[in-house]
Short mmCIF file of C-alpha atoms in Angstrom, two decimals:
data_model
loop_
_atom_site.label_atom_id
_atom_site.label_comp_id
_atom_site.label_asym_id
_atom_site.label_seq_id
_atom_site.Cartn_x
_atom_site.Cartn_y
_atom_site.Cartn_z
CA MET A 67 2.87 -20.80 2.53
CA THR A 68 6.18 -19.29 1.73
CA GLU A 69 8.12 -17.98 4.46
CA PRO A 70 8.23 -13.94 5.41
CA LEU A 71 9.76 -11.94 3.14
CA PRO A 72 12.85 -10.32 4.87
CA LEU A 73 13.42 -6.58 5.59
CA PRO A 74 16.56 -6.45 4.47
CA THR A 75 18.92 -4.23 6.73
CA PRO A 76 22.57 -2.98 6.02
CA ALA A 77 24.10 -5.85 8.47
CA SER A 78 22.57 -8.56 6.29
CA THR A 79 23.23 -7.43 2.81
CA PRO A 80 26.59 -6.55 3.09
CA LEU A 81 27.64 -4.61 -0.40
CA PRO A 82 29.68 -6.62 -2.58
CA ALA A 83 32.95 -5.43 -3.97
CA PRO A 84 32.98 -5.57 -7.92
CA ALA A 85 36.18 -6.42 -8.09
CA SER A 86 35.37 -10.05 -6.33
CA LEU A 87 32.95 -10.62 -9.38
CA PRO A 88 34.77 -13.11 -11.72
CA GLY A 89 36.27 -11.79 -14.62
CA GLY A 90 34.65 -9.98 -17.27
CA TRP A 91 31.57 -10.03 -14.64
CA ALA A 92 32.95 -6.88 -12.65
CA ARG A 93 32.04 -4.53 -15.30
CA ALA A 94 28.44 -6.49 -15.31
CA GLY A 95 28.52 -5.56 -12.10
CA ARG A 96 28.99 -2.13 -12.38
CA ARG A 97 26.16 -2.37 -15.56
CA ALA A 98 23.76 -4.05 -12.93
CA GLY A 99 24.16 -1.29 -10.24
CA ILE A 100 22.95 1.10 -12.88
CA ALA A 101 20.12 -1.44 -13.43
CA GLY A 102 19.50 -2.00 -9.94
CA ALA A 103 19.11 1.51 -9.61
CA ALA A 104 16.68 1.92 -12.02
CA ILE A 105 14.62 -0.72 -10.97
CA GLY A 106 14.46 0.99 -7.29
CA VAL A 107 13.39 4.07 -9.21
CA LEU A 108 10.35 1.40 -10.68
CA ALA A 109 9.82 0.39 -7.17
CA ALA A 110 9.29 3.58 -6.19
CA GLY A 111 6.66 3.86 -8.63
CA ALA A 112 9.01 6.34 -10.54
CA ALA A 113 11.22 6.79 -13.23
CA ALA A 114 14.98 8.08 -13.78
CA GLY A 115 17.71 10.65 -13.55
CA VAL A 116 17.17 11.79 -9.73
CA ALA A 117 20.25 13.41 -8.03
CA VAL A 118 21.56 11.76 -4.68
CA GLU A 119 20.93 14.40 -1.69
CA ARG A 120 23.27 13.37 0.69
CA LEU A 121 26.87 13.06 -1.46
CA ALA A 122 28.28 15.05 1.34
CA MET A 123 27.96 12.44 3.76
CA GLY A 124 30.39 9.34 3.75
CA ARG A 125 29.26 5.65 2.84
CA GLY A 126 29.70 4.24 6.72
CA VAL A 127 27.93 7.40 7.95
CA ARG A 128 25.03 6.58 6.05
CA ARG A 129 24.92 2.90 6.83
CA ARG A 130 25.24 3.19 10.23
CA ALA A 131 22.18 5.90 10.41
CA ARG A 132 20.23 3.37 8.63
CA GLN A 133 21.08 0.65 11.32
CA ALA A 134 19.79 3.01 14.00
CA LEU A 135 16.78 3.78 12.23
CA ASP A 136 16.00 -0.12 11.67
CA ALA A 137 16.73 -0.86 15.57
CA ALA A 138 14.51 2.12 16.77
CA GLY A 139 11.72 3.14 14.42
CA PRO A 140 8.15 1.07 15.62
CA TYR A 141 6.70 1.08 12.24
CA GLY A 142 5.61 -2.29 10.71
CA THR A 143 5.69 -3.96 14.49
CA LEU A 144 1.69 -4.10 14.82
CA ARG A 145 0.26 -7.69 14.13
CA GLY A 146 -3.17 -9.12 14.24
CA THR A 147 -4.58 -12.53 14.10
CA PRO A 148 -2.59 -14.38 10.60
CA GLY A 149 -4.98 -16.34 8.30
CA THR A 150 -4.14 -17.71 4.63
CA ALA A 151 -6.69 -17.21 1.82
CA VAL A 152 -6.17 -19.70 -1.40
CA ALA A 153 -6.45 -17.64 -4.75
CA ASP A 154 -8.23 -19.33 -7.48
CA ASP A 155 -4.77 -20.34 -9.03
CA GLY A 156 -3.65 -22.13 -5.62
CA THR A 157 -1.45 -18.90 -4.61
CA GLU A 158 -1.72 -18.62 -1.05
CA LEU A 159 -2.48 -15.38 0.05
CA TYR A 160 -1.53 -13.69 3.48
CA TYR A 161 -3.92 -11.94 6.01
CA GLU A 162 -4.03 -10.38 9.29
CA VAL A 163 -7.68 -9.46 11.23
CA GLU A 164 -7.63 -7.31 14.17
CA ASP A 165 -11.15 -7.36 16.26
CA ALA A 166 -12.60 -4.32 17.99
CA GLU A 167 -12.57 -6.44 21.09
CA ASP A 168 -8.91 -7.45 20.96
CA PHE A 169 -8.21 -3.62 21.45
CA PRO A 170 -10.75 -2.31 23.72
CA PRO A 171 -10.34 1.38 23.85
CA ALA A 172 -10.08 2.84 27.16
CA ALA A 173 -13.37 4.95 26.80
CA PRO A 174 -16.48 3.47 28.07
CA ASP A 175 -20.07 3.06 26.54
CA SER A 176 -22.54 5.70 27.64
CA ASP A 177 -23.87 3.80 30.26
CA GLY A 178 -20.30 3.07 32.06
CA THR A 179 -19.96 -0.44 30.29
CA ALA A 180 -16.35 -0.94 28.98
CA VAL A 181 -16.28 -1.13 25.10
CA GLY A 182 -15.76 -4.64 24.00
CA THR A 183 -16.28 -6.42 27.13
CA PRO A 184 -18.51 -9.25 27.36
CA ALA A 185 -20.91 -7.47 29.10
CA ALA A 186 -21.22 -4.73 26.26
CA ARG A 187 -21.51 -7.55 23.90
CA ARG A 188 -24.28 -9.16 25.78
CA ARG A 189 -26.10 -5.47 25.63
CA ARG A 190 -25.83 -5.68 21.91
CA ARG A 191 -27.39 -9.17 21.71
CA ARG A 192 -30.33 -8.09 23.52
CA PHE A 193 -31.01 -5.07 21.13
CA ALA A 194 -30.15 -7.28 17.67
CA GLY A 195 -31.32 -10.85 18.88
CA ARG A 196 -29.84 -13.91 20.04
CA ARG A 197 -27.29 -13.51 17.23
CA GLU A 198 -25.13 -10.49 17.18
CA PRO A 199 -24.94 -9.50 13.32
CA ALA A 200 -21.79 -9.46 11.82
CA PRO A 201 -19.33 -6.26 12.35
CA LEU A 202 -18.42 -4.32 9.63
CA THR A 203 -14.96 -5.05 8.56
CA VAL A 204 -12.78 -2.60 6.86
CA VAL A 205 -10.64 -4.27 4.52
CA PHE A 206 -6.90 -2.45 3.39
CA SER A 207 -4.85 -3.32 -0.06
CA HIS A 208 -2.09 -1.92 -0.10
CA GLY A 209 0.10 -0.54 -3.43
CA TYR A 210 3.24 -1.78 -5.94
CA CYS A 211 6.20 -2.66 -3.78
CA LEU A 212 4.72 -2.64 -0.39
CA THR A 213 3.32 -4.77 1.93
CA GLN A 214 0.39 -4.91 4.67
CA ASP A 215 2.61 -2.87 7.29
CA SER A 216 2.53 0.71 5.08
CA TRP A 217 -0.98 0.81 6.63
CA HIS A 218 1.31 1.02 10.30
CA PHE A 219 -0.61 4.62 11.03
CA GLN A 220 -4.04 3.55 9.79
CA ARG A 221 -3.95 0.27 11.89
CA ALA A 222 -2.79 2.09 14.94
CA ALA A 223 -5.36 4.56 14.63
CA LEU A 224 -8.44 1.94 14.10
CA ARG A 225 -7.49 -0.56 16.68
CA GLY A 226 -10.51 -1.29 19.14
CA HIS A 227 -12.29 0.68 17.07
CA VAL A 228 -13.87 -1.35 14.15
CA ARG A 229 -12.76 -4.52 12.71
CA THR A 230 -9.90 -4.50 9.95
CA VAL A 231 -8.10 -6.76 7.38
CA TYR A 232 -4.95 -6.34 6.47
CA TRP A 233 -3.30 -8.41 3.41
CA ASP A 234 -0.37 -8.80 1.52
CA GLN A 235 -1.18 -8.92 -2.23
CA ARG A 236 0.61 -11.85 -4.35
CA SER A 237 4.20 -12.38 -4.52
CA HIS A 238 4.52 -9.35 -1.69
CA GLY A 239 5.16 -9.79 2.20
CA ARG A 240 4.22 -12.69 3.60
CA SER A 241 2.52 -14.08 0.79
CA ALA A 242 3.35 -16.70 -1.23
CA ARG A 243 4.73 -16.15 -5.37
CA GLY A 244 2.19 -16.07 -7.62
CA ILE A 245 1.79 -19.86 -8.72
CA SER A 246 0.44 -18.80 -12.31
CA GLN A 247 3.77 -16.42 -12.65
CA LEU A 248 6.13 -19.05 -11.29
CA ALA A 249 4.89 -21.74 -14.01
CA GLY A 250 5.03 -18.91 -16.63
CA ASP A 251 1.34 -19.63 -17.67
CA GLU A 252 -0.06 -16.20 -17.33
CA PRO A 253 1.35 -12.51 -16.51
CA VAL A 254 0.05 -10.83 -13.62
CA THR A 255 -2.93 -8.69 -14.26
CA ILE A 256 -5.15 -5.83 -11.98
CA GLU A 257 -7.98 -8.72 -13.01
CA GLN A 258 -6.20 -11.28 -10.86
CA LEU A 259 -5.58 -9.18 -8.17
CA GLY A 260 -9.53 -8.52 -8.15
CA ARG A 261 -10.19 -12.20 -7.79
CA ASP A 262 -7.34 -12.42 -4.75
CA LEU A 263 -9.10 -9.90 -2.95
CA LYS A 264 -12.34 -11.49 -3.43
CA ALA A 265 -10.33 -14.68 -1.70
CA VAL A 266 -9.37 -12.51 0.96
CA LEU A 267 -12.96 -11.54 1.78
CA ASP A 268 -14.08 -15.30 1.61
CA ALA A 269 -11.58 -16.11 4.08
CA ALA A 270 -11.30 -13.38 6.96
CA ALA A 271 -15.18 -11.32 6.05
CA PRO A 272 -17.43 -13.99 4.63
CA GLU A 273 -20.46 -11.96 6.18
CA GLY A 274 -21.09 -8.52 7.38
CA ARG A 275 -21.04 -5.06 5.43
CA LEU A 276 -17.15 -3.98 3.94
CA LEU A 277 -15.79 -0.91 3.62
CA LEU A 278 -12.78 -1.16 1.20
CA VAL A 279 -9.60 0.72 1.37
CA GLY A 280 -6.88 0.95 -1.67
CA HIS A 281 -3.92 2.32 -1.81
CA SER A 282 -2.01 3.07 -4.91
CA MET A 283 -1.91 -0.43 -6.72
CA GLY A 284 -4.34 -1.30 -3.94
CA GLY A 285 -7.11 1.00 -5.02
CA MET A 286 -6.78 -0.50 -8.65
CA THR A 287 -7.00 -3.96 -6.60
CA VAL A 288 -10.53 -2.45 -5.46
CA MET A 289 -11.90 -1.46 -8.75
CA ALA A 290 -11.09 -4.93 -10.59
CA PHE A 291 -12.51 -6.56 -7.54
CA ALA A 292 -15.97 -4.31 -8.13
CA ASP A 293 -15.68 -5.12 -12.17
CA GLN A 294 -15.49 -8.95 -11.80
CA PHE A 295 -18.23 -9.12 -8.43
CA PRO A 296 -20.84 -6.23 -8.98
CA ASP A 297 -23.24 -8.49 -6.68
CA LEU A 298 -21.62 -8.71 -3.80
CA VAL A 299 -20.27 -4.82 -3.91
CA ARG A 300 -24.44 -4.15 -3.96
CA ASP A 301 -24.98 -6.87 -0.96
CA ARG A 302 -21.96 -5.83 1.25
CA VAL A 303 -19.71 -3.05 0.38
CA ALA A 304 -20.72 0.07 2.54
CA GLY A 305 -18.27 2.50 1.32
CA VAL A 306 -15.06 2.76 -0.72
CA ALA A 307 -11.55 4.71 0.07
CA LEU A 308 -9.35 5.11 -3.07
CA LEU A 309 -5.69 6.52 -2.14
CA ASP A 310 -3.16 7.82 -4.66
CA THR A 311 -4.60 5.75 -7.31
CA SER A 312 -5.65 5.85 -10.77
CA ALA A 313 -8.32 4.03 -13.05
CA GLY A 314 -6.32 3.88 -16.17
CA ASP A 315 -4.41 6.05 -18.41
CA LEU A 316 -1.32 5.40 -16.44
CA GLY A 317 0.45 4.89 -19.99
CA ARG A 318 0.53 9.04 -20.04
CA VAL A 319 2.33 9.62 -16.61
CA THR A 320 5.69 11.53 -16.84
CA PHE A 321 6.85 10.86 -13.55
CA GLY A 322 7.70 14.56 -13.39
CA LEU A 323 10.24 13.92 -15.90
CA PRO A 324 10.90 16.26 -19.42
CA ALA A 325 9.41 14.43 -22.30
CA ALA A 326 12.20 13.02 -23.57
CA GLY A 327 12.37 11.03 -20.52
CA ALA A 328 9.17 10.10 -20.28
CA TRP A 329 8.87 8.68 -23.87
CA ALA A 330 11.92 6.69 -22.86
CA VAL A 331 10.29 5.30 -19.72
CA ARG A 332 7.17 4.16 -21.70
CA HIS A 333 8.84 2.56 -24.49
CA PHE A 334 12.23 1.25 -22.74
CA VAL A 335 11.83 -0.03 -19.20
CA PRO A 336 9.01 -2.60 -19.95
CA GLY A 337 11.64 -4.35 -21.99
CA PHE A 338 14.63 -3.76 -19.40
CA LEU A 339 12.29 -4.95 -16.49
CA LYS A 340 12.02 -8.00 -18.47
CA ALA A 341 15.37 -8.30 -19.45
CA LEU A 342 16.63 -7.85 -15.48
CA GLY A 343 13.52 -9.73 -14.10
CA SER A 344 15.37 -13.16 -16.09
CA ARG A 345 18.72 -11.97 -14.47
CA ALA A 346 17.37 -11.07 -10.74
CA GLU A 347 20.30 -12.64 -8.37
CA LEU A 348 22.77 -9.82 -10.21
CA ALA A 349 20.16 -6.97 -10.50
CA GLU A 350 19.47 -7.64 -6.77
CA ARG A 351 23.54 -7.36 -6.05
CA GLY A 352 23.49 -4.00 -8.06
CA ARG A 353 20.55 -2.40 -6.36
CA GLN A 354 22.26 -3.28 -2.93
CA ALA A 355 25.46 -1.86 -4.20
CA THR A 356 23.28 1.25 -5.07
CA ALA A 357 21.68 1.50 -1.70
CA ASP A 358 22.42 5.24 -1.09
CA LEU A 359 21.19 5.90 -4.72
CA PHE A 360 18.03 3.84 -4.14
CA ALA A 361 17.02 5.79 -0.88
CA GLY A 362 17.24 9.15 -2.43
CA ILE A 363 14.97 8.07 -5.37
CA ILE A 364 12.41 6.55 -3.08
CA LYS A 365 12.34 9.90 -0.65
CA HIS A 366 12.25 11.67 -3.76
CA TYR A 367 9.35 9.97 -5.37
CA SER A 368 7.50 8.61 -2.61
CA PHE A 369 7.24 11.66 -0.22
CA GLY A 370 6.21 15.45 -0.94
CA THR A 371 8.83 17.19 1.07
CA GLU A 372 12.52 16.96 2.40
CA GLY A 373 11.19 17.20 6.08
CA VAL A 374 9.78 13.70 6.37
CA ASP A 375 10.48 11.77 9.44
CA PRO A 376 13.29 10.04 8.50
CA GLY A 377 12.33 6.66 10.27
CA VAL A 378 9.24 6.98 7.87
CA ALA A 379 11.56 7.42 4.81
CA ARG A 380 13.55 4.57 5.79
CA PHE A 381 10.60 2.26 6.94
CA ALA A 382 9.32 2.69 3.08
CA GLU A 383 12.80 2.01 2.07
CA ARG A 384 12.76 -1.11 3.47
CA LEU A 385 9.51 -2.04 2.51
CA LEU A 386 10.46 -1.43 -1.34
CA GLU A 387 13.64 -2.95 -0.66
CA SER A 388 11.93 -6.49 0.50
CA THR A 389 10.04 -6.78 -2.94
CA PRO A 390 12.23 -8.91 -5.22
CA ILE A 391 13.37 -7.72 -8.65
CA ASP A 392 11.59 -10.09 -10.43
CA VAL A 393 8.04 -9.50 -8.89
CA VAL A 394 8.97 -5.67 -9.54
CA ALA A 395 9.18 -6.77 -13.45
CA GLU A 396 6.30 -8.93 -13.25
CA PHE A 397 3.89 -6.47 -12.09
CA TYR A 398 4.96 -3.78 -13.72
CA PRO A 399 3.36 -4.12 -17.27
CA ALA A 400 -0.23 -4.49 -15.96
CA PHE A 401 -0.49 -0.95 -15.09
CA ALA A 402 -0.56 -0.11 -18.67
CA LEU A 403 -3.44 -1.94 -19.05
CA HIS A 404 -5.47 -0.90 -16.15
CA GLU A 405 -8.32 0.69 -17.39
CA LYS A 406 -11.15 0.53 -14.74
CA GLY A 407 -13.53 3.90 -14.87
CA GLU A 408 -16.55 1.81 -15.76
CA SER A 409 -16.28 0.03 -12.28
CA LEU A 410 -16.45 2.91 -10.57
CA GLU A 411 -20.21 3.40 -11.45
CA LEU A 412 -20.84 0.55 -8.56
CA PHE A 413 -19.57 2.85 -5.72
CA ARG A 414 -21.72 5.88 -7.14
CA ASP A 415 -24.30 5.67 -4.56
CA LEU A 416 -21.91 4.53 -1.53
CA PRO A 417 -19.61 6.92 0.95
CA GLY A 418 -16.64 7.32 -0.39
CA LEU A 419 -13.43 9.15 0.20
CA VAL A 420 -10.96 10.06 -2.79
CA LEU A 421 -7.45 11.15 -1.49
CA VAL A 422 -4.18 12.10 -3.36
CA GLY A 423 -0.98 14.14 -2.38
CA ASP A 424 -0.67 17.52 -4.57
CA ARG A 425 2.89 16.09 -5.50
CA ASP A 426 2.09 12.51 -6.53
CA MET A 427 4.18 12.21 -9.35
CA VAL A 428 3.37 8.22 -9.85
CA THR A 429 -0.44 8.94 -9.65
CA PRO A 430 -0.91 12.59 -10.05
CA PRO A 431 -4.02 14.65 -8.61
CA ALA A 432 -5.49 14.57 -12.27
CA HIS A 433 -5.99 10.84 -11.89
CA SER A 434 -7.89 11.46 -8.60
CA GLU A 435 -10.11 14.51 -10.07
CA ARG A 436 -11.16 11.94 -12.60
CA ILE A 437 -12.12 9.11 -10.34
CA ALA A 438 -13.97 11.67 -7.83
CA ALA A 439 -16.22 12.99 -10.67
CA ARG A 440 -17.46 9.79 -11.02
CA LEU A 441 -18.20 9.40 -7.18
CA PRO A 442 -21.23 12.27 -6.50
CA ASP A 443 -20.95 10.79 -2.47
CA ALA A 444 -17.44 10.81 -2.20
CA VAL A 445 -15.16 13.31 -0.59
CA PHE A 446 -12.31 14.55 -2.65
CA GLU A 447 -9.49 15.52 -0.61
CA VAL A 448 -5.90 16.83 -1.89
CA VAL A 449 -3.28 16.90 0.70
CA GLU A 450 -0.43 19.71 0.44
CA GLU A 451 2.94 18.95 0.35
CA ALA A 452 2.09 15.04 0.40
CA GLY A 453 3.48 12.61 -2.39
CA HIS A 454 2.34 9.31 -3.06
CA LEU A 455 2.81 7.77 0.13
CA ALA A 456 0.12 9.95 1.72
CA PRO A 457 -0.64 7.30 4.32
CA LEU A 458 2.61 7.35 6.15
CA GLU A 459 4.00 11.02 5.26
CA ARG A 460 0.62 12.21 6.46
CA PRO A 461 -1.22 9.90 8.49
CA ASP A 462 -2.77 12.79 10.66
CA ARG A 463 -5.11 13.71 7.28
CA VAL A 464 -5.42 10.18 5.89
CA ASN A 465 -6.41 9.09 9.32
CA ASP A 466 -9.18 12.07 9.77
CA ALA A 467 -10.70 11.41 6.38
CA LEU A 468 -11.09 7.62 6.94
CA ALA A 469 -12.75 8.50 10.28
CA ALA A 470 -14.78 10.61 8.54
CA LEU A 471 -15.84 8.20 5.85
CA LEU A 472 -16.40 5.78 8.86
CA ALA A 473 -18.80 7.82 10.37
CA ARG A 474 -20.76 7.90 7.37
CA ALA A 475 -20.85 4.16 6.99
CA GLY A 476 -22.43 4.12 10.63
CA VAL A 477 -18.60 3.83 12.67
CA ARG A 478 -17.64 6.11 15.18
CA ILE A 479 -13.80 6.45 15.65
CA ARG A 480 -12.14 8.21 19.24
CA ALA A 481 -10.54 11.66 18.35
CA GLY A 482 -6.72 11.23 18.32
CA ALA A 483 -6.25 7.51 18.10
CA GLY A 484 -3.49 8.10 15.73
CA ALA A 485 -1.04 8.72 18.41
CA GLU A 486 -1.41 5.32 19.58
CA GLN A 487 0.72 2.51 19.19
CA GLY A 488 4.13 3.85 18.03
CA ALA A 489 2.29 6.36 15.41
CA ARG A 490 4.17 9.66 15.82
CA PRO A 491 2.09 12.51 15.83
CA VAL A 492 2.49 14.31 12.43
CA ARG A 493 2.31 18.01 12.44
CA ARG A 494 -1.00 18.75 10.69
CA THR A 495 -0.33 20.59 7.22
CA ARG A 496 -3.11 23.13 5.14
CA GLY A 497 -4.61 20.98 2.45
CA THR A 498 -7.26 21.63 0.34
CA PRO A 499 -10.54 21.92 2.18
CA ARG A 500 -12.61 18.78 2.10
CA ARG A 501 -15.27 18.74 -0.70
CA THR A 502 -17.92 16.56 -2.22
CA LEU A 503 -18.30 16.67 -5.87
#
């Protein structure tokens, strides 16, 4: 397995001086800066042409502020028991498991026996027989250019309550680069990601009921998994949560741009990305040199308000920065081919959650509405003043919605758990009332 992909900090990625590039490469470096900024937009699931909000602040001040946030922020620090699954092409996929017994809550059972202790487990075995049944496992699939650490707040809330699995998609986070892609044999497809999820389930949750949670590309991964393994869905899946995602028709997303800008994105970005992916080192230099613009773009397309916690905004920036340019380029074309509306029929009779931020410009609310229309047993929730990264921006709303879904699947979550393990309380916002379609 490859070494973990570092989350860069300004201290480890000094800004290059364009004049230091040899000869005509100085001009190329400046062009790469623009290209890197455009790639940063795509890494945030966006397009181009966003103004920088912090022009009045000096670069040195911004750099020191980022360093302070990197040092102080608790986000992405939670860890579980590591493991490795092997995809069908040999790619090693990194995952972590957190068993409820590893983080026993303080609250005791009704008879006074502490939850998760040997005595509690023996009591369950008396009712269930000699072999304790496999617990329900909640499996989290993250989005494009993120890692499993993007589930930080959900991870903090669920510890000690339910068995969970978090994994890094191929070429992201601590997982290895896709072998098929490195060999040049196959492009990345959403179908491949669905098979990767199957490999993770085989390794980390080979038995017991499953509740599948996917954000953005992770939701598409869940749909592709269902499409290819319908029998497993029927036999084991107890519920599904699809957050800020789409079942298809992504080619028409405008990213909040005017018609001309949206047309340019659809027609020129794929080729542009392919060219930059072939010159990844130069493009990375450009992205580093335009870090301030990159940060503004991420904030604009990831979050719905300007008032997001600066530590959370910086955390999202670091996650996106950690995704290499050539990986960004490899994955982007797969979204235009993603059409998995029919696979949603497999979740039709299961408890479900469809959640989206009302200001999501990457997978707009209309996409979630179409998903919810196919899932009559799903709760559809629109979170006001939230963008594409609702699990980070509005963790209280997402955690409450997941707790309600788990309750429908037979798992009760202790109220207020989301404030633990470095998950700062977030002001509850008014949103569209939960409703079942």
